[in-house]
Tab-separated table of C-alpha atoms and ligand atoms in Angstrom:
chain	number	residue	atom	x	y	z
A	1	UNK	CA	-29.517	15.996	86.827
A	2	UNK	CA	-27.457	14.054	84.317
A	3	UNK	CA	-28.781	14.228	80.755
A	4	UNK	CA	-29.439	10.873	79.128
A	5	UNK	CA	-28.495	10.552	75.488
A	6	UNK	CA	-31.393	9.079	73.521
A	7	UNK	CA	-30.439	7.292	70.328
A	8	UNK	CA	-33.229	7.138	67.767
A	9	UNK	CA	-34.455	3.498	67.929
A	10	UNK	CA	-36.020	3.818	64.456
A	11	UNK	CA	-32.924	5.215	62.710
A	12	UNK	CA	-32.497	2.145	60.470
A	13	UNK	CA	-36.106	2.367	59.255
A	14	UNK	CA	-36.044	5.779	57.597
A	15	UNK	CA	-35.978	6.155	53.808
A	16	UNK	CA	-32.638	7.253	52.384
A	17	UNK	CA	-34.307	10.435	51.142
A	18	UNK	CA	-34.550	11.634	54.756
A	19	UNK	CA	-30.776	11.732	55.043
A	20	UNK	CA	-30.731	14.336	52.272
A	21	UNK	CA	-33.423	16.485	53.850
A	22	UNK	CA	-32.187	19.134	56.203
A	23	UNK	CA	-34.578	20.816	58.613
A	24	UNK	CA	-34.959	24.370	57.412
A	25	UNK	CA	-32.397	26.558	59.156
A	26	UNK	CA	-35.014	29.267	59.296
A	27	UNK	CA	-37.626	27.214	61.122
A	28	UNK	CA	-34.909	26.245	63.594
A	29	UNK	CA	-34.084	29.926	64.069
A	30	UNK	CA	-37.724	30.847	64.731
A	31	UNK	CA	-37.308	29.306	68.190
A	32	UNK	CA	-34.654	31.870	69.096
A	33	UNK	CA	-37.197	34.668	68.466
A	34	UNK	CA	-38.840	33.664	71.759
A	35	UNK	CA	-35.706	34.452	73.822
A	36	UNK	CA	-36.442	37.685	75.760
A	37	UNK	CA	-34.689	40.700	74.232
A	38	UNK	CA	-33.806	38.848	71.013
A	39	UNK	CA	-34.005	40.946	67.861
A	40	UNK	CA	-34.956	38.580	65.056
A	41	UNK	CA	-33.449	39.255	61.652
A	42	UNK	CA	-33.679	35.543	60.853
A	43	UNK	CA	-37.229	34.555	59.906
A	44	UNK	CA	-39.151	36.271	57.114
A	45	UNK	CA	-42.365	36.754	59.070
A	46	UNK	CA	-44.801	38.991	57.176
A	47	UNK	CA	-46.331	41.944	58.995
A	48	UNK	CA	-50.023	41.137	59.439
A	49	UNK	CA	-50.838	44.290	61.450
A	50	UNK	CA	-52.592	46.239	58.655
A	51	UNK	CA	-55.179	43.465	58.335
A	52	UNK	CA	-58.357	44.663	60.062
A	53	UNK	CA	-59.364	41.765	62.295
A	54	UNK	CA	-62.993	42.920	62.191
A	55	UNK	CA	-62.852	42.641	58.404
A	56	UNK	CA	-61.680	39.035	58.697
A	57	UNK	CA	-64.497	38.323	61.180
A	58	UNK	CA	-66.924	39.882	58.701
A	59	UNK	CA	-65.562	37.809	55.793
A	60	UNK	CA	-65.862	34.691	57.960
A	61	UNK	CA	-69.464	35.527	58.885
A	62	UNK	CA	-70.279	36.204	55.216
A	63	UNK	CA	-68.705	32.868	54.294
A	64	UNK	CA	-70.854	30.969	56.757
A	65	UNK	CA	-73.969	32.824	55.632
A	66	UNK	CA	-73.357	32.494	51.896
A	67	UNK	CA	-71.742	29.058	51.745
A	68	UNK	CA	-73.068	27.383	54.892
A	69	UNK	CA	-71.985	23.781	55.247
A	70	UNK	CA	-70.139	23.804	51.892
A	71	UNK	CA	-67.297	25.730	53.539
A	72	UNK	CA	-66.972	22.909	56.059
A	73	UNK	CA	-66.827	20.193	53.389
A	74	UNK	CA	-63.999	18.848	51.218
A	75	UNK	CA	-63.583	21.007	48.128
A	76	UNK	CA	-62.255	20.388	44.643
A	77	UNK	CA	-58.558	19.514	44.324
A	78	UNK	CA	-58.186	22.291	41.751
A	79	UNK	CA	-59.507	24.945	44.140
A	80	UNK	CA	-62.595	27.060	44.804
A	81	UNK	CA	-63.798	28.998	41.766
A	82	UNK	CA	-64.856	32.051	43.778
A	83	UNK	CA	-61.263	32.612	44.880
A	84	UNK	CA	-59.845	31.673	41.489
A	85	UNK	CA	-61.846	34.632	40.102
A	86	UNK	CA	-59.673	36.993	42.204
A	87	UNK	CA	-56.442	35.272	41.167
A	88	UNK	CA	-57.403	35.641	37.499
A	89	UNK	CA	-57.701	39.401	38.140
A	90	UNK	CA	-54.404	39.552	40.034
A	91	UNK	CA	-52.603	37.728	37.243
A	92	UNK	CA	-54.203	39.971	34.578
A	93	UNK	CA	-52.725	42.978	36.403
A	94	UNK	CA	-49.333	41.308	35.929
A	95	UNK	CA	-49.969	40.859	32.207
A	96	UNK	CA	-50.745	37.142	32.496
A	97	UNK	CA	-54.036	35.951	31.006
A	98	UNK	CA	-55.268	32.753	32.650
A	99	UNK	CA	-58.596	30.966	32.780
A	100	UNK	CA	-60.013	28.840	35.611
A	101	UNK	CA	-58.499	25.596	34.366
A	102	UNK	CA	-54.997	27.032	33.760
A	103	UNK	CA	-54.025	26.882	37.454
A	104	UNK	CA	-54.799	25.196	40.754
A	105	UNK	CA	-54.774	26.382	44.346
A	106	UNK	CA	-52.189	24.972	46.758
A	107	UNK	CA	-51.296	25.117	50.469
A	108	UNK	CA	-49.116	28.153	49.945
A	109	UNK	CA	-46.395	28.245	47.326
A	110	UNK	CA	-44.448	25.803	49.450
A	111	UNK	CA	-46.801	23.008	48.377
A	112	UNK	CA	-46.422	24.086	44.742
A	113	UNK	CA	-42.656	23.610	45.155
A	114	UNK	CA	-43.153	20.138	46.586
A	115	UNK	CA	-45.663	19.168	43.886
A	116	UNK	CA	-43.395	20.280	41.049
A	117	UNK	CA	-40.494	18.405	42.646
A	118	UNK	CA	-42.535	15.192	43.010
A	119	UNK	CA	-43.896	15.538	39.460
A	120	UNK	CA	-40.474	15.840	37.810
A	121	UNK	CA	-37.574	14.601	39.892
A	122	UNK	CA	-36.280	11.036	39.963
A	123	UNK	CA	-33.143	10.256	41.983
A	124	UNK	CA	-30.110	11.846	40.330
A	125	UNK	CA	-32.027	14.066	37.858
A	126	UNK	CA	-30.498	17.453	37.284
A	127	UNK	CA	-32.349	20.620	38.316
A	128	UNK	CA	-30.962	24.115	37.867
A	129	UNK	CA	-31.119	26.537	40.795
A	130	UNK	CA	-29.757	29.943	41.657
A	131	UNK	CA	-26.867	30.115	44.110
A	132	UNK	CA	-28.034	31.178	46.639
A	133	UNK	CA	-31.550	29.745	46.364
A	134	UNK	CA	-34.711	29.843	48.514
A	135	UNK	CA	-34.049	27.399	51.361
A	136	UNK	CA	-37.637	26.088	51.249
A	137	UNK	CA	-37.178	25.141	47.581
A	138	UNK	CA	-33.959	23.310	48.415
A	139	UNK	CA	-35.795	21.543	51.221
A	140	UNK	CA	-38.766	20.634	48.993
A	141	UNK	CA	-36.566	19.288	46.204
A	142	UNK	CA	-33.839	17.605	48.263
A	143	UNK	CA	-36.174	14.796	49.362
A	144	UNK	CA	-36.414	13.703	45.731
A	145	UNK	CA	-32.607	13.487	45.582
A	146	UNK	CA	-31.821	15.599	42.514
A	147	UNK	CA	-28.421	16.607	41.236
A	148	UNK	CA	-28.265	20.403	41.621
A	149	UNK	CA	-26.606	22.634	39.067
A	150	UNK	CA	-26.026	25.937	40.864
A	151	UNK	CA	-25.821	29.110	38.805
A	152	UNK	CA	-24.109	32.056	40.460
A	153	UNK	CA	-26.002	35.257	41.243
A	154	UNK	CA	-24.752	38.831	41.228
A	155	UNK	CA	-26.486	42.128	42.007
A	156	UNK	CA	-28.794	41.501	39.018
A	157	UNK	CA	-29.864	37.987	39.950
A	158	UNK	CA	-28.894	34.801	38.132
A	159	UNK	CA	-25.874	35.307	35.870
A	160	UNK	CA	-27.678	34.023	32.804
A	161	UNK	CA	-24.519	34.092	30.668
A	162	UNK	CA	-23.022	31.461	32.978
A	163	UNK	CA	-26.142	29.354	32.519
A	164	UNK	CA	-25.639	29.681	28.741
A	165	UNK	CA	-22.059	28.388	29.064
A	166	UNK	CA	-23.223	25.428	31.152
A	167	UNK	CA	-26.048	24.575	28.749
A	168	UNK	CA	-23.748	24.703	25.762
A	169	UNK	CA	-21.832	21.822	27.323
A	170	UNK	CA	-24.878	19.920	28.582
A	171	UNK	CA	-27.152	20.220	25.544
A	172	UNK	CA	-30.961	20.123	25.233
A	173	UNK	CA	-33.302	18.657	27.878
A	174	UNK	CA	-30.340	18.323	30.230
A	175	UNK	CA	-32.301	19.339	33.342
A	176	UNK	CA	-35.834	18.782	34.607
A	177	UNK	CA	-36.415	22.496	35.249
A	178	UNK	CA	-34.788	25.818	36.105
A	179	UNK	CA	-36.071	27.259	39.401
A	180	UNK	CA	-35.909	31.067	39.689
A	181	UNK	CA	-37.160	33.812	42.012
A	182	UNK	CA	-36.850	36.838	39.701
A	183	UNK	CA	-38.320	39.537	42.005
A	184	UNK	CA	-36.703	40.614	45.298
A	185	UNK	CA	-35.013	37.305	45.714
A	186	UNK	CA	-35.085	35.296	48.907
A	187	UNK	CA	-32.367	35.409	50.248
A	188	UNK	CA	-30.361	37.662	47.893
A	189	UNK	CA	-32.784	40.627	47.724
A	190	UNK	CA	-31.919	41.218	44.040
A	191	UNK	CA	-34.136	41.444	40.943
A	192	UNK	CA	-33.560	39.963	37.498
A	193	UNK	CA	-33.587	42.779	34.891
A	194	UNK	CA	-35.679	42.534	31.721
A	195	UNK	CA	-32.730	41.747	29.444
A	196	UNK	CA	-31.722	38.742	31.561
A	197	UNK	CA	-35.341	37.553	31.684
A	198	UNK	CA	-35.524	37.635	27.897
A	199	UNK	CA	-32.220	35.786	27.612
A	200	UNK	CA	-33.384	33.161	30.107
A	201	UNK	CA	-36.547	32.564	28.074
A	202	UNK	CA	-34.461	32.278	24.892
A	203	UNK	CA	-32.153	29.749	26.532
A	204	UNK	CA	-35.084	27.711	27.840
A	205	UNK	CA	-36.536	27.594	24.331
A	206	UNK	CA	-33.219	26.786	22.680
A	207	UNK	CA	-32.411	23.978	25.114
A	208	UNK	CA	-36.023	22.759	25.559
A	209	UNK	CA	-36.050	23.404	29.292
A	210	UNK	CA	-38.895	24.250	31.621
A	211	UNK	CA	-38.692	27.340	33.814
A	212	UNK	CA	-40.334	27.364	37.242
A	213	UNK	CA	-40.908	30.967	38.345
A	214	UNK	CA	-41.611	31.639	42.045
A	215	UNK	CA	-43.005	35.125	42.681
A	216	UNK	CA	-44.206	35.666	46.251
A	217	UNK	CA	-42.837	39.210	46.630
A	218	UNK	CA	-43.611	40.813	43.223
A	219	UNK	CA	-46.228	43.182	44.656
A	220	UNK	CA	-43.957	44.373	47.439
A	221	UNK	CA	-41.965	46.828	45.330
A	222	UNK	CA	-40.735	49.935	47.163
A	223	UNK	CA	-39.457	51.894	44.183
A	224	UNK	CA	-38.989	51.643	40.420
A	225	UNK	CA	-41.126	50.028	37.763
A	226	UNK	CA	-42.474	46.481	37.684
A	227	UNK	CA	-40.655	44.135	35.311
A	228	UNK	CA	-42.731	41.649	33.268
A	229	UNK	CA	-42.839	38.163	34.736
A	230	UNK	CA	-41.266	35.234	32.879
A	231	UNK	CA	-44.736	33.668	32.610
A	232	UNK	CA	-45.996	36.786	30.797
A	233	UNK	CA	-43.276	36.162	28.184
A	234	UNK	CA	-43.862	32.460	27.636
A	235	UNK	CA	-46.890	30.260	28.331
A	236	UNK	CA	-44.702	27.218	28.997
A	237	UNK	CA	-43.297	28.783	32.173
A	238	UNK	CA	-44.621	27.240	35.394
A	239	UNK	CA	-45.470	30.014	37.853
A	240	UNK	CA	-46.341	30.063	41.538
A	241	UNK	CA	-47.440	32.855	43.850
A	242	UNK	CA	-49.190	33.134	47.198
A	243	UNK	CA	-51.490	35.109	49.476
A	244	UNK	CA	-48.880	34.809	52.245
A	245	UNK	CA	-47.108	38.108	51.618
A	246	UNK	CA	-49.969	40.245	50.265
A	247	UNK	CA	-52.417	39.088	52.926
A	248	UNK	CA	-51.682	36.373	55.483
A	249	UNK	CA	-49.474	33.271	55.607
A	250	UNK	CA	-51.912	31.808	58.144
A	251	UNK	CA	-54.409	31.170	55.343
A	252	UNK	CA	-51.885	28.818	53.653
A	253	UNK	CA	-53.219	29.488	50.157
A	254	UNK	CA	-51.113	29.881	47.018
A	255	UNK	CA	-51.474	28.880	43.390
A	256	UNK	CA	-49.584	27.321	40.518
A	257	UNK	CA	-50.033	27.982	36.799
A	258	UNK	CA	-48.628	25.370	34.390
A	259	UNK	CA	-49.241	23.964	30.906
A	260	UNK	CA	-52.267	21.628	31.036
A	261	UNK	CA	-50.481	18.242	30.722
A	262	UNK	CA	-48.187	19.219	33.612
A	263	UNK	CA	-51.081	20.575	35.665
A	264	UNK	CA	-52.930	17.261	35.271
A	265	UNK	CA	-49.963	15.484	36.879
A	266	UNK	CA	-49.643	18.104	39.600
A	267	UNK	CA	-53.326	17.651	40.542
A	268	UNK	CA	-52.752	13.915	40.986
A	269	UNK	CA	-49.833	14.744	43.296
A	270	UNK	CA	-51.998	17.187	45.231
A	271	UNK	CA	-54.722	14.597	45.706
A	272	UNK	CA	-52.162	12.183	47.109
A	273	UNK	CA	-50.811	14.883	49.368
A	274	UNK	CA	-53.936	16.495	50.852
A	275	UNK	CA	-57.013	15.845	48.633
A	276	UNK	CA	-57.706	19.589	48.511
A	277	UNK	CA	-56.731	22.855	50.191
A	278	UNK	CA	-58.979	24.174	52.965
A	279	UNK	CA	-62.354	25.100	51.465
A	280	UNK	CA	-63.021	27.272	54.494
A	281	UNK	CA	-59.811	29.334	54.092
A	282	UNK	CA	-60.382	29.751	50.352
A	283	UNK	CA	-63.916	31.016	50.905
A	284	UNK	CA	-62.977	33.460	53.671
A	285	UNK	CA	-60.231	34.795	51.386
A	286	UNK	CA	-62.763	35.143	48.570
A	287	UNK	CA	-65.110	37.203	50.724
A	288	UNK	CA	-62.263	39.322	52.090
A	289	UNK	CA	-60.959	39.997	48.578
A	290	UNK	CA	-64.499	40.797	47.348
A	291	UNK	CA	-64.240	44.051	49.297
A	292	UNK	CA	-60.858	45.053	47.826
A	293	UNK	CA	-59.457	45.834	51.285
A	294	UNK	CA	-56.189	44.092	50.519
A	295	UNK	CA	-55.090	46.907	48.206
A	296	UNK	CA	-55.103	49.406	51.078
A	297	UNK	CA	-53.306	46.875	53.277
A	298	UNK	CA	-50.594	46.397	50.732
A	299	UNK	CA	-49.987	50.127	50.369
A	300	UNK	CA	-49.456	50.281	54.127
A	301	UNK	CA	-47.205	47.227	53.990
A	302	UNK	CA	-45.051	48.802	51.298
A	303	UNK	CA	-44.586	51.929	53.444
A	304	UNK	CA	-43.703	49.908	56.535
A	305	UNK	CA	-41.258	47.578	54.769
A	306	UNK	CA	-39.628	50.402	52.773
A	307	UNK	CA	-38.921	52.343	55.934
A	308	UNK	CA	-37.502	49.250	57.682
A	309	UNK	CA	-35.289	48.482	54.692
A	310	UNK	CA	-34.005	52.069	54.727
A	311	UNK	CA	-33.278	51.816	58.447
A	312	UNK	CA	-31.316	48.609	57.887
A	313	UNK	CA	-29.242	50.034	55.044
A	314	UNK	CA	-28.492	53.219	57.046
A	315	UNK	CA	-27.430	51.094	60.042
A	316	UNK	CA	-25.248	48.850	57.879
A	317	UNK	CA	-23.490	51.917	56.499
A	318	UNK	CA	-22.874	53.149	60.031
A	319	UNK	CA	-22.019	49.956	61.906
A	320	UNK	CA	-20.692	47.291	59.532
A	321	UNK	CA	-16.906	47.307	59.112
A	322	UNK	CA	-14.914	47.868	55.940
A	323	UNK	CA	-14.619	44.660	53.919
A	324	UNK	CA	-18.331	43.871	54.193
A	325	UNK	CA	-21.008	44.632	51.581
A	326	UNK	CA	-24.736	44.119	51.084
A	327	UNK	CA	-27.415	44.169	48.397
A	328	UNK	CA	-29.933	47.025	48.158
A	329	UNK	CA	-33.319	45.389	47.570
A	330	UNK	CA	-35.986	47.362	45.693
A	331	UNK	CA	-38.666	45.237	47.377
A	332	UNK	CA	-39.355	42.066	49.335
A	333	UNK	CA	-38.145	41.121	52.803
A	334	UNK	CA	-34.430	40.345	52.682
A	335	UNK	CA	-31.008	41.798	52.304
A	336	UNK	CA	-27.907	39.692	51.645
A	337	UNK	CA	-24.720	40.678	53.401
A	338	UNK	CA	-21.263	39.493	52.380
A	339	UNK	CA	-18.416	39.230	54.886
A	340	UNK	CA	-14.730	38.672	54.173
A	341	UNK	CA	-14.307	35.110	52.831
A	342	UNK	CA	-12.323	33.956	55.868
A	343	UNK	CA	-15.346	34.481	58.167
A	344	UNK	CA	-17.954	31.777	58.703
A	345	UNK	CA	-21.362	33.218	59.584
A	346	UNK	CA	-22.653	29.853	60.826
A	347	UNK	CA	-19.805	29.675	63.360
A	348	UNK	CA	-20.464	33.303	64.314
A	349	UNK	CA	-24.155	32.716	64.977
A	350	UNK	CA	-23.760	31.528	68.579
A	351	UNK	CA	-21.998	34.777	69.504
A	352	UNK	CA	-24.677	36.787	67.701
A	353	UNK	CA	-27.418	34.934	69.598
A	354	UNK	CA	-25.552	35.631	72.871
A	355	UNK	CA	-25.733	39.291	71.866
A	356	UNK	CA	-29.479	38.807	71.252
A	357	UNK	CA	-29.567	39.143	67.508
A	358	UNK	CA	-30.386	36.413	64.997
A	359	UNK	CA	-29.853	35.999	61.248
A	360	UNK	CA	-29.656	33.072	58.847
A	361	UNK	CA	-26.137	31.934	57.852
A	362	UNK	CA	-25.561	32.001	54.090
A	363	UNK	CA	-24.736	28.313	53.697
A	364	UNK	CA	-28.399	27.414	54.372
A	365	UNK	CA	-29.156	28.749	50.887
A	366	UNK	CA	-26.657	26.760	48.840
A	367	UNK	CA	-27.397	23.283	47.595
A	368	UNK	CA	-23.712	22.405	48.105
A	369	UNK	CA	-23.489	23.990	51.581
A	370	UNK	CA	-21.042	26.724	50.498
A	371	UNK	CA	-21.653	30.454	51.010
A	372	UNK	CA	-20.892	30.609	54.746
A	373	UNK	CA	-19.368	34.092	54.455
A	374	UNK	CA	-22.816	35.486	53.582
A	375	UNK	CA	-25.774	36.133	55.866
A	376	UNK	CA	-29.454	36.772	55.232
A	377	UNK	CA	-30.895	39.702	57.130
A	378	UNK	CA	-34.694	40.087	57.186
A	379	UNK	CA	-35.967	43.656	57.504
A	380	UNK	CA	-39.672	42.741	57.393
A	381	UNK	CA	-40.314	41.858	61.020
A	382	UNK	CA	-38.658	44.206	63.536
A	383	UNK	CA	-39.244	47.978	63.714
A	384	UNK	CA	-36.663	50.604	62.707
A	385	UNK	CA	-35.286	51.142	66.199
A	386	UNK	CA	-34.736	47.433	66.801
A	387	UNK	CA	-33.232	46.927	63.343
A	388	UNK	CA	-30.705	49.709	64.025
A	389	UNK	CA	-29.792	48.188	67.398
A	390	UNK	CA	-29.505	44.692	65.872
A	391	UNK	CA	-27.169	45.855	63.120
A	392	UNK	CA	-25.082	47.726	65.702
A	393	UNK	CA	-24.724	44.529	67.764
A	394	UNK	CA	-23.977	42.444	64.682
A	395	UNK	CA	-21.396	44.960	63.463
A	396	UNK	CA	-19.600	44.609	66.801
A	397	UNK	CA	-19.618	40.805	66.575
A	398	UNK	CA	-18.230	40.920	63.022
A	399	UNK	CA	-15.520	43.430	63.970
A	400	UNK	CA	-14.511	41.182	66.879
A	401	UNK	CA	-14.319	38.136	64.596
A	402	UNK	CA	-12.275	40.049	62.023
A	403	UNK	CA	-9.836	41.211	64.706
A	404	UNK	CA	-9.547	37.653	66.056
A	405	UNK	CA	-8.907	36.215	62.600
A	406	UNK	CA	-6.228	38.842	61.940
A	407	UNK	CA	-4.461	38.196	65.256
A	408	UNK	CA	-4.418	34.453	64.514
A	409	UNK	CA	-2.985	35.105	61.072
A	410	UNK	CA	-0.210	37.273	62.508
A	411	UNK	CA	0.689	34.559	65.048
A	412	UNK	CA	0.962	31.966	62.300
B	1	LIG	C1	-39.270	32.451	47.489
B	1	LIG	C2	-40.361	31.837	48.305
B	1	LIG	N1	-41.128	30.901	47.744
B	1	LIG	C3	-42.118	30.301	48.426
B	1	LIG	C4	-42.378	30.641	49.741
B	1	LIG	C5	-43.475	29.887	50.460
B	1	LIG	O1	-44.546	30.714	50.801
B	1	LIG	P1	-45.957	30.156	51.216
B	1	LIG	O2	-45.911	28.686	51.294
B	1	LIG	O3	-46.260	30.793	52.534
B	1	LIG	O4	-46.891	30.624	50.149
B	1	LIG	C6	-41.607	31.606	50.372
B	1	LIG	C7	-41.833	31.949	51.777
B	1	LIG	O5	-41.062	32.569	52.451
B	1	LIG	C8	-40.573	32.240	49.629
B	1	LIG	O6	-39.797	33.186	50.158
């Protein structure tokens, strides 16, 4: 049957902002996970296995008993106090003292990213991001059409000295905010050391800039000591985190801490967006967290993820060719591999998918679309055996591409 080509009859109606918004490469890749035999190193799907389903049923029953119809009603835009109580405790463990009105609950951290973007960015405003940066943050901000200033990353996260050089030229208040993921970066897998954190805070103060700290993975550390958050060093830092990685992304609950005048604006944005987050989900989470079960879950998660990370690094050492390198994450979900500059991982993807292995090409994580000789490899989802097999297959694909590129060079 011949395929008809359907042109979008509404193409001339869309806002210009839609032309800047790319569908997330990762969501697109999720589809490939359904192909039989595919080993998915693309999406960062958390492992929800340690969660006792009976415990969730119990928390749900307790919610209905204790809250009754309230759980089925609209809630406050700022979030349910019962759950906020747990977040206050979580933040205190990270050295951050907050009260109920210092933060609001959101639909995951992703909504916090969108709300901060809509609160601050007018067309053409500068925002400062890491290069590479979390693709969901690029997606959330791109609709507001900012001008991105990318700051390079190395094995210790954002190269803050390069930010200092840029700011010296640009001067004070030259960007709306600096977005950073200091712990176990997505996609780079690296962590910003204390000295760089202090320097970043100093720079933000000197140049009167806001920092927006995104910390979904901080509790998934597999070795070493925790490093103080940026928010614990300065109360002007905006901070978001989420229940997605320490419990379940299905709940869609995160939070954002910000100075009060900013938070007031963010709440208005949230009301416009969804009125409030799900009262029901917040209350079930509250009852689940009342029993402290999550701490045991997270210990199990750390063991599982650590072992998968180790399997991936061992396989990379065995199967990836000379001329490639990768980061060694101390936590989180992702490892960042670097190929020779002449290779393009987005062009290579089709061959990888044919060989039943998926990853996310590096250029998805750069505001300017560069970075194609990198790839993000997620070690959170597949087990050790599958990870080893996937890296073996990928190593073969890369070796083939390197050989092809060399033979073409010789011919020229
Ligand atoms: C760095 C970062 N920020 C934010 C999010 C969004 O998480 P959620 O909306 O599930 O809380 C993610 C999810 O992968 C992430 O990696």
